[in-house]
mmCIF file of C-alpha atoms in Angstrom:
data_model
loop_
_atom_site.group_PDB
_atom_site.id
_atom_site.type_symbol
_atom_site.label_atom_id
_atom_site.label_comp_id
_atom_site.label_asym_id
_atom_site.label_seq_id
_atom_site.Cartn_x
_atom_site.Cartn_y
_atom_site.Cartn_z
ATOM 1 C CA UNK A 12 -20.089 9.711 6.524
ATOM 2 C CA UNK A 13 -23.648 11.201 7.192
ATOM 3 C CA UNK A 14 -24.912 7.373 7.401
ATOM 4 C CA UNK A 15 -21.946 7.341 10.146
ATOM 5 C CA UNK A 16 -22.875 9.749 12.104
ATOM 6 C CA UNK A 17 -26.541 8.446 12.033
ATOM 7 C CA UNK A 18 -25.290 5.127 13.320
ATOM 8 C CA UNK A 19 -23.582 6.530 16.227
ATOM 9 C CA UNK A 20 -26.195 8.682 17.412
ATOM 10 C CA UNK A 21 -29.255 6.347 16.669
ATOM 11 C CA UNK A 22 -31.007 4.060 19.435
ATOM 12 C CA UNK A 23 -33.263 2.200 17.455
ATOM 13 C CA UNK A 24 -31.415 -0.876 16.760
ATOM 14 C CA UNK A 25 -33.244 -2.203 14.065
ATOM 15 C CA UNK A 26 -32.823 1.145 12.382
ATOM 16 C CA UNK A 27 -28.808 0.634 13.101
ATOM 17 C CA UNK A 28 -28.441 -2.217 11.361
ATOM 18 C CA UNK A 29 -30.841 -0.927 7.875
ATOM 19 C CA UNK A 30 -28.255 1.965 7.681
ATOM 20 C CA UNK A 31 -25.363 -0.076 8.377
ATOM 21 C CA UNK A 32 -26.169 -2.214 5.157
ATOM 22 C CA UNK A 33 -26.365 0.979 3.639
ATOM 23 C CA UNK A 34 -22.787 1.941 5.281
ATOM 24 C CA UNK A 35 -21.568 -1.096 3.679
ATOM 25 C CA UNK A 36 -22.872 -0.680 -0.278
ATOM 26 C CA UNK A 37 -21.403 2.789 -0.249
ATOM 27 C CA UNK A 38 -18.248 1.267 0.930
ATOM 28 C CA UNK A 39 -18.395 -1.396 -1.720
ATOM 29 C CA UNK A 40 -19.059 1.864 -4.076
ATOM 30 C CA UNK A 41 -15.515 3.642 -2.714
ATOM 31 C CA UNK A 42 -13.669 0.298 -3.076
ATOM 32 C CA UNK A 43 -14.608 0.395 -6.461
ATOM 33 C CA UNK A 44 -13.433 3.723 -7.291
ATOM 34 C CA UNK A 45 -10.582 2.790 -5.691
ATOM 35 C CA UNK A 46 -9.987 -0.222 -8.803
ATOM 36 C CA UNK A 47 -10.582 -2.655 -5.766
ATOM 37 C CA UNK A 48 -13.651 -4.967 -7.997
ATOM 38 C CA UNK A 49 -12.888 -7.921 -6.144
ATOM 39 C CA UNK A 50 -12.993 -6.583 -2.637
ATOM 40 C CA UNK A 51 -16.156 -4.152 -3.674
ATOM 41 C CA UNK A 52 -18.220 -7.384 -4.645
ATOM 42 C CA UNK A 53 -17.506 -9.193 -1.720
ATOM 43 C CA UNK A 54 -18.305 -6.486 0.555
ATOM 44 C CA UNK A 55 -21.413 -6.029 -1.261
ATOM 45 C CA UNK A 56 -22.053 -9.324 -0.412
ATOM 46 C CA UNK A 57 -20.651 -10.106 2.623
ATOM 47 C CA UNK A 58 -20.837 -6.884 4.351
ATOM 48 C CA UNK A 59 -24.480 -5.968 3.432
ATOM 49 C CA UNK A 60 -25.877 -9.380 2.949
ATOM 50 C CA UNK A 61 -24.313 -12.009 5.193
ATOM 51 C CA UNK A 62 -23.362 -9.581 7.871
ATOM 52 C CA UNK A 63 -27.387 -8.106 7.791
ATOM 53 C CA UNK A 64 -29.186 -11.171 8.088
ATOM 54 C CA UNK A 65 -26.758 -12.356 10.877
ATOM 55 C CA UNK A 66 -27.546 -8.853 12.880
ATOM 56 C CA UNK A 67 -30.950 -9.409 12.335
ATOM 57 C CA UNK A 68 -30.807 -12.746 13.798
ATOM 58 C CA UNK A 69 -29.522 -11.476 16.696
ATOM 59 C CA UNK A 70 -31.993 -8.596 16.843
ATOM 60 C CA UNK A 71 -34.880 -10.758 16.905
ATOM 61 C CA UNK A 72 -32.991 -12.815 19.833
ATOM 62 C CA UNK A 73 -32.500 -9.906 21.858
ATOM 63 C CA UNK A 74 -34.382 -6.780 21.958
ATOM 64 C CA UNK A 75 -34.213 -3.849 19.704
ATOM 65 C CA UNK A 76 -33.760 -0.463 21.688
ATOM 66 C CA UNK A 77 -30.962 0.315 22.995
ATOM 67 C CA UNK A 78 -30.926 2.533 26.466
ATOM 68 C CA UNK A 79 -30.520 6.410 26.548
ATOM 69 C CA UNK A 80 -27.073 7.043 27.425
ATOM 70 C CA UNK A 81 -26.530 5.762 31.181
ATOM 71 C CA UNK A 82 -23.024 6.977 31.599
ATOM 72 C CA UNK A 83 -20.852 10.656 30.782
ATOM 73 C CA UNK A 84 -19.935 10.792 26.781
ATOM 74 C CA UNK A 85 -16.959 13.008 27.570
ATOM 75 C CA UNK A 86 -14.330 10.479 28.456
ATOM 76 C CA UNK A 87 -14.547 8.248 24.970
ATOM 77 C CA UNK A 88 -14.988 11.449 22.723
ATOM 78 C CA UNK A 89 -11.526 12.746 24.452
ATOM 79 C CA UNK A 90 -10.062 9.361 23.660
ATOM 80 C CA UNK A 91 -11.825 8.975 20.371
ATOM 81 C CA UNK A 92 -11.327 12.744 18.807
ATOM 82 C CA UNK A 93 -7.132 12.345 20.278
ATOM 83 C CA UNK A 94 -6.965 9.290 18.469
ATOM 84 C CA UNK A 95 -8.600 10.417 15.615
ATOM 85 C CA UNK A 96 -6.256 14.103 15.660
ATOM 86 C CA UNK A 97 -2.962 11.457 16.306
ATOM 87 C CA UNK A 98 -3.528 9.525 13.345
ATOM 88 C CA UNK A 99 -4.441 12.183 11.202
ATOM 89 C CA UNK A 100 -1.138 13.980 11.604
ATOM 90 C CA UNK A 101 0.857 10.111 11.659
ATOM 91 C CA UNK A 102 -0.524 10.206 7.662
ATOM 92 C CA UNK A 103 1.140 13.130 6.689
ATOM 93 C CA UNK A 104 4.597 10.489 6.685
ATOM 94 C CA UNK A 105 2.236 8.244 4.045
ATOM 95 C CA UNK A 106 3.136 8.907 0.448
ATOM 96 C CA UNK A 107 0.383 11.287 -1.434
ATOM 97 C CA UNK A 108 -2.781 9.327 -2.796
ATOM 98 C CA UNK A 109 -2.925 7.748 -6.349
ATOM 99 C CA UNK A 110 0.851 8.373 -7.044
ATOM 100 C CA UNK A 111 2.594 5.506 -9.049
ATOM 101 C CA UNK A 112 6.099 5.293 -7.388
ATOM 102 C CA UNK A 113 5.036 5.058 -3.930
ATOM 103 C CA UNK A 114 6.829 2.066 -2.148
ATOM 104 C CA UNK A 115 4.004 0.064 -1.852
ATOM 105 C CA UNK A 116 3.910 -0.640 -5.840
ATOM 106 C CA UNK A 117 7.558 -1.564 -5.817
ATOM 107 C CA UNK A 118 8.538 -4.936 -4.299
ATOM 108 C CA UNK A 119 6.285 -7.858 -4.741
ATOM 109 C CA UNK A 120 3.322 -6.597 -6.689
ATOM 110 C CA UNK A 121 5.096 -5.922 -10.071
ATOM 111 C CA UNK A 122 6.371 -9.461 -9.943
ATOM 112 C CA UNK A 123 2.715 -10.771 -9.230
ATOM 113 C CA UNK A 124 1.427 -8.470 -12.002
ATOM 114 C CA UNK A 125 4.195 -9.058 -14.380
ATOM 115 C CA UNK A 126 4.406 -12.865 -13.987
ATOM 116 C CA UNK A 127 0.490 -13.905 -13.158
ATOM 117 C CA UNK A 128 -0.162 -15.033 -16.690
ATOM 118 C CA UNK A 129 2.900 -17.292 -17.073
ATOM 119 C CA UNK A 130 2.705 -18.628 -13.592
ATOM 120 C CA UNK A 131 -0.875 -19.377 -13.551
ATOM 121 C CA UNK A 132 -2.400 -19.012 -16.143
ATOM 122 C CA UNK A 133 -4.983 -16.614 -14.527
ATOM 123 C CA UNK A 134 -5.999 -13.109 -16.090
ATOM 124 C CA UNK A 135 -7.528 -11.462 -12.443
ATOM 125 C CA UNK A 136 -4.334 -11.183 -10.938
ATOM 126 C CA UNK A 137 -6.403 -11.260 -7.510
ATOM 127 C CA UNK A 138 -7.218 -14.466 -7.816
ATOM 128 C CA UNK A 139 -3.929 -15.511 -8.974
ATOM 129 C CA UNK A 140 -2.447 -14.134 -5.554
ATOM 130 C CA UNK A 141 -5.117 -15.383 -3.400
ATOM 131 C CA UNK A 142 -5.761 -18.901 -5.060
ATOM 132 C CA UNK A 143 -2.124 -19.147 -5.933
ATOM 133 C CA UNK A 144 0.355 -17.934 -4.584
ATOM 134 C CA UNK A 145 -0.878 -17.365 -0.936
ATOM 135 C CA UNK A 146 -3.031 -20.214 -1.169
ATOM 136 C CA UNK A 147 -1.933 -21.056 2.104
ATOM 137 C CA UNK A 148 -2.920 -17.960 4.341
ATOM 138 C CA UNK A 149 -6.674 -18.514 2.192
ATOM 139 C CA UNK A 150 -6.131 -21.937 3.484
ATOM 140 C CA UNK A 151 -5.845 -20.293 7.312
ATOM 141 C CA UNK A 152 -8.938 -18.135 6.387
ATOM 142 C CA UNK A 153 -11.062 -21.179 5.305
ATOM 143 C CA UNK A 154 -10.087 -22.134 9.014
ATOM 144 C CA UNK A 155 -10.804 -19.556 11.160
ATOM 145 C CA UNK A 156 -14.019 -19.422 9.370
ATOM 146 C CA UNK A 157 -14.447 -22.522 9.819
ATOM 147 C CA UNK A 158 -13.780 -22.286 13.635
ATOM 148 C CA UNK A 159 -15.727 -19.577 13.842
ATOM 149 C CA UNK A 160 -19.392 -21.895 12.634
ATOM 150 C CA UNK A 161 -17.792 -24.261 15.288
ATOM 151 C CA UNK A 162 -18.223 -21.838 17.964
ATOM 152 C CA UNK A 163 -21.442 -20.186 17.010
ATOM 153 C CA UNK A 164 -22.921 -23.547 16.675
ATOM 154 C CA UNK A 165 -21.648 -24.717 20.299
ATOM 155 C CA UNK A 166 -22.863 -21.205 21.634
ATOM 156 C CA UNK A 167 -26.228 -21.741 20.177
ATOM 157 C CA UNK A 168 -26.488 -25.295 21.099
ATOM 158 C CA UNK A 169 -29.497 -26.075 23.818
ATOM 159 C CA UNK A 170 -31.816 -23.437 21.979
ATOM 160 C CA UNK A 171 -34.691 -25.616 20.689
ATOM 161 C CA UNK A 172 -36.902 -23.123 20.603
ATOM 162 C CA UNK A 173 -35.853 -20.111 18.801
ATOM 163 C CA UNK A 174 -33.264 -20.942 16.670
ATOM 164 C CA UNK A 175 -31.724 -18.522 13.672
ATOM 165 C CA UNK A 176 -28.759 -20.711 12.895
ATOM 166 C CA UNK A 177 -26.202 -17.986 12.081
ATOM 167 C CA UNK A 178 -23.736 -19.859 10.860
ATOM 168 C CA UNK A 179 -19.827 -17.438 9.855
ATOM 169 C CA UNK A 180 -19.992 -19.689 6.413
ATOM 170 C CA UNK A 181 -18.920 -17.210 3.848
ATOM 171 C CA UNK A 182 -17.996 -17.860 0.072
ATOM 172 C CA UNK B 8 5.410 20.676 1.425
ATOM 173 C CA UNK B 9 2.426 23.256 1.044
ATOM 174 C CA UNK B 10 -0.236 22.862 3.541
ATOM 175 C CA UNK B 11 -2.945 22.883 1.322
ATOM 176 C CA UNK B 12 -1.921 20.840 -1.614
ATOM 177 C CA UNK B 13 -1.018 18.174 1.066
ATOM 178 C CA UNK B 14 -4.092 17.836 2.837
ATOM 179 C CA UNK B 15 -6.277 17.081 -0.214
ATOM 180 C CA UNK B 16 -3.266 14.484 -1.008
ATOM 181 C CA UNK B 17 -4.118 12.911 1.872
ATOM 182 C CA UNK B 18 -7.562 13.634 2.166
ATOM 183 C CA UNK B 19 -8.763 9.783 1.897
ATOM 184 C CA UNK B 20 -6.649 8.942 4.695
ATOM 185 C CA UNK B 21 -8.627 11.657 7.053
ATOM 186 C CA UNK B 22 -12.001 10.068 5.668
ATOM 187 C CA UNK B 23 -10.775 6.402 6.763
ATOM 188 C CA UNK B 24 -9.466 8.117 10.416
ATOM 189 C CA UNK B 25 -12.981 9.465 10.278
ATOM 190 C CA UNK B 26 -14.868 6.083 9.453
ATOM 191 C CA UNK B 27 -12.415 4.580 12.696
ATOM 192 C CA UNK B 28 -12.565 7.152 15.062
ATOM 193 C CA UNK B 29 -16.515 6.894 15.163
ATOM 194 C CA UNK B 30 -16.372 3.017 15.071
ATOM 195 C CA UNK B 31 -13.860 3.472 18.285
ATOM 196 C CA UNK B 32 -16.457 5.701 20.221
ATOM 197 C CA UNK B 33 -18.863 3.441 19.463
ATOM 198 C CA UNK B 34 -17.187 0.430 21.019
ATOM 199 C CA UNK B 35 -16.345 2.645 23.695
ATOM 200 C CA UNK B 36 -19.048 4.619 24.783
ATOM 201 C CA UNK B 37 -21.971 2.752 23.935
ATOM 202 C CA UNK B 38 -22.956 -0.062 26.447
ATOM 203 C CA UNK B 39 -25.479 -2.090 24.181
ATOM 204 C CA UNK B 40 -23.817 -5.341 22.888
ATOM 205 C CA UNK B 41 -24.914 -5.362 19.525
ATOM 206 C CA UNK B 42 -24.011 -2.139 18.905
ATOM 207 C CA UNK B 43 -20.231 -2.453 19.896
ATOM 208 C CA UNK B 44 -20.203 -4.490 17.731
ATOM 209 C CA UNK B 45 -21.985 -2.947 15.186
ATOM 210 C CA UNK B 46 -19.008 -0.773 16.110
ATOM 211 C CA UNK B 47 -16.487 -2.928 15.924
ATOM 212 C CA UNK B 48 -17.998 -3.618 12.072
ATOM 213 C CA UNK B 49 -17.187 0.271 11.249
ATOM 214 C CA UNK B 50 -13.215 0.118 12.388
ATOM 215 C CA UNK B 51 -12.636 -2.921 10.493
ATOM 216 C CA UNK B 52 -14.456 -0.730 7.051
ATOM 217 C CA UNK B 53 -12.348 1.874 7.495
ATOM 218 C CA UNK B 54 -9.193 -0.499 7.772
ATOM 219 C CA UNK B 55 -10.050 -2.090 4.760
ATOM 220 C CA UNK B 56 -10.149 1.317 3.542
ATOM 221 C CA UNK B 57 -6.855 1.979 4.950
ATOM 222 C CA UNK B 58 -5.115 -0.516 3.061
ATOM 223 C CA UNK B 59 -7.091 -0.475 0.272
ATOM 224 C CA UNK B 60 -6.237 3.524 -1.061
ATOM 225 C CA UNK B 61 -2.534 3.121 -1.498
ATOM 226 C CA UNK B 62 -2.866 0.436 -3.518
ATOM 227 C CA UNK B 63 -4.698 2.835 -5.778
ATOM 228 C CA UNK B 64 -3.162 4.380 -9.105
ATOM 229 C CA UNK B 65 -4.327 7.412 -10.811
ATOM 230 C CA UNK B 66 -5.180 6.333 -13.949
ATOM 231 C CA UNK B 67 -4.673 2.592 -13.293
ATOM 232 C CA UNK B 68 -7.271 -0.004 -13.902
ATOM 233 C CA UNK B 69 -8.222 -3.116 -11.650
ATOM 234 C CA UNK B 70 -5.483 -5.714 -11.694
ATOM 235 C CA UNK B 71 -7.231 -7.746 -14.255
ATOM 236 C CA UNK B 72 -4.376 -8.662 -17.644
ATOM 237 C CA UNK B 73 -5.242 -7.214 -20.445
ATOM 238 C CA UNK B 74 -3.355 -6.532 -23.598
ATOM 239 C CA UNK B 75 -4.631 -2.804 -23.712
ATOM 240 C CA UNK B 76 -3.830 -1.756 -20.010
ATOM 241 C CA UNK B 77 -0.581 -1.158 -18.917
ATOM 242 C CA UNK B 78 -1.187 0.864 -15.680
ATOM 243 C CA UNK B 79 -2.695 -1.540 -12.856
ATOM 244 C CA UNK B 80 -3.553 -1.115 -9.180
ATOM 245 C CA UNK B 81 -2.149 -3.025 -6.558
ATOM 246 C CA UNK B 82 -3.147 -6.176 -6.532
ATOM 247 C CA UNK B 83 -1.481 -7.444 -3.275
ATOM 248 C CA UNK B 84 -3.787 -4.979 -0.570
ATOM 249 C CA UNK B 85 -6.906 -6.356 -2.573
ATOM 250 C CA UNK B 86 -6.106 -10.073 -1.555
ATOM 251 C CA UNK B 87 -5.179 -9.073 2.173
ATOM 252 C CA UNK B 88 -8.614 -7.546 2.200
ATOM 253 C CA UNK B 89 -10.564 -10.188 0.599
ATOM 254 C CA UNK B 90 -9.389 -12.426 3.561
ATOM 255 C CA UNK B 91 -10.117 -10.013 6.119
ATOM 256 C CA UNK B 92 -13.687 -9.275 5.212
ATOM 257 C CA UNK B 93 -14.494 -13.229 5.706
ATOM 258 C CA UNK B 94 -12.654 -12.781 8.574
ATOM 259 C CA UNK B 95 -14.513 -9.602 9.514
ATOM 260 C CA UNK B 96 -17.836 -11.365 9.559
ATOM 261 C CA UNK B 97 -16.591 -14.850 11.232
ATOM 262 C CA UNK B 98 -15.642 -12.893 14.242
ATOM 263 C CA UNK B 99 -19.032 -10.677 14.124
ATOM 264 C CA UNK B 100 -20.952 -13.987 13.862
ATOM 265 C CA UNK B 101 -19.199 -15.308 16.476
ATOM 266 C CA UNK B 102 -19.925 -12.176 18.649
ATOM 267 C CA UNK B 103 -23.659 -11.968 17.885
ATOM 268 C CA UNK B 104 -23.504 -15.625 18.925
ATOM 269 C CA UNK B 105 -22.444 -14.832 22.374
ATOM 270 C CA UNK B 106 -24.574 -11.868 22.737
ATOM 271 C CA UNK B 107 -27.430 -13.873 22.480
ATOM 272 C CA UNK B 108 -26.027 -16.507 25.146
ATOM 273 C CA UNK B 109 -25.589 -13.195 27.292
ATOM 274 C CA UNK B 110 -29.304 -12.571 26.614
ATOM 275 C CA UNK B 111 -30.293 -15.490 27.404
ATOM 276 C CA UNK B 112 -28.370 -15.602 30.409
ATOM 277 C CA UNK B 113 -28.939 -12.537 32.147
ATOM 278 C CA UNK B 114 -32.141 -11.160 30.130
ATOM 279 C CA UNK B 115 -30.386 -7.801 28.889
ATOM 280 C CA UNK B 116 -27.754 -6.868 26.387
ATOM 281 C CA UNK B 117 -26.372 -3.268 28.349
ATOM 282 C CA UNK B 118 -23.337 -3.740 29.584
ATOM 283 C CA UNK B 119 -24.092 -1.681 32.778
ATOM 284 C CA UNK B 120 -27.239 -3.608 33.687
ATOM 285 C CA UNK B 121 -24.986 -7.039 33.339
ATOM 286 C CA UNK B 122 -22.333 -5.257 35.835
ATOM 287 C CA UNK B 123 -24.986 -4.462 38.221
ATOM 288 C CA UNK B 124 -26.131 -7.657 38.211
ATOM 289 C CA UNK B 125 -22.921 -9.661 38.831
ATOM 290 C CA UNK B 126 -22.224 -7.030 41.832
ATOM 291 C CA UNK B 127 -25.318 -7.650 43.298
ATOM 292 C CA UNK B 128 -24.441 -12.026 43.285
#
């Protein structure tokens, strides 16, 4: 949260995007507390690798400090801090953290976790519901990626001379 | 429902609002390019987040079968969040992309200088 803060109020860009790789490999740490190994290593990966080098790609396309403030803070820390105080009190309807018979472990995720092994023959359930039985919507990922390279290479087209080929391809 | 007890039940949820309220003010108040989205990168952390902690058991292990756990997180958030991530970074990709068009276009990446400009044409 201290790396936060030190993203929002920090100008040097290049300095941004160091801590933000930090940002993400202490989120990848939380994720794993929270039993979430999959999504831990791929944000490990993805968010402080891949995403990284593609800001630093940009960086060295554009320039690296940002402006001192040009306009009044007050209006977006209104917004942001009402926001912020409205959702806080909307959680307070969520069921308490960690307990076992909240309604999100009750309709299709005992079936997945009760079934994966005769169904698929897969131990990491994850897998088993991402290869498996939504292999469709990974299917629909693999395309919006895939539209997503399309793009940057069109954008980035005509640039002979500096080129950083950030590509979205992602494992 | 004591007050107390209930906050630190919900505690994660205030970190995530946390994480998403500074990623908001961010992509609001800041007018360099790269880092709205940088931003933009934060809020969709502390969504994963979001769905990520109810899917959490105390005492569970990761959803991984094995004969000597019976107690397993949710494995369904996990997956949703797997395919946002890749998601996550098509669309920053993409945005970094176009930044650097706008660079290249109008020589700056502030969003007020690129205003000015287009008033002044």
């Amino acid at each position: 949260m201290i790396v936060t803060i030190a993203i929002v109020r920090m100008r040097n860009l290049f300095g941004v995007i160091a801590l933000s790789g930090v940002y993400s490999f202490l989120m990848a740490s939380v994720l794993m507390v929270y039993d979430a190994v999959d999504v831990a290593m791929t944000e490990a990966a993805v968010g402080a690798g891949v995403s990284t080098v593609l800001l630093l790609a940009a960086l060295h396309l554009t320039k690296s400090l940002e402006y001192p403030m040009p306009r009044p803070a007050a209006v977006p820390l209104i917004v942001a801090v009402g926001v912020g105080l409205a959702l806080i009190w909307a959680t307070y309807d969520l069921p308490a953290f960690g307990i076992a018979d909240a309604p999100i472990h009750k309709h299709v995720a005992p079936h997945y976790l009760q079934n994966a092994i005769k169904e698929t023959q897969v131990a990491n359930v994850v897998s088993a519901v991402l290869a498996d039985y939504r292999s469709f919507d990974t299917f629909g990922e693999v395309i919006v990626v895939f539209t997503a390279g399309i793009g940057v290479m069109l954008l980035l087209k005509g640039r002979r001379t500096r080129r950083d080929g950030s590509q979205g391809e992602t494992p | 429902m004591g007050g107390f007890e209930n906050f630190f039940a919900h505690y994660n949820y205030v970190a995530t609002i946390v994480l998403m309220v500074a990623g908001l003010y961010i992509v609001i108040a800041r007018g360099n390019m790269i880092k709205k989205l940088i931003g933009l990168m934060l809020f969709q952390t502390s969504v994963y987040l979001l769905y990520i902690a109810p899917g959490k058991i105390i005492g569970g292990t990761p959803p991984i079968l094995d004969a000597n756990f019976t107690i397993y997180s949710n494995p369904l958030p996990h997956v949703l969040i797997l395919t946002a991530i890749v998601v996550g970074v098509a669309t920053i990709a993409l945005g970094l992309a176009i930044v650097s068009r706008i660079h290249e276009a109008y020589g700056t990446i502030e969003e007020d200088e690129i205003i000015a400009r287009d008033d002044q044409e």
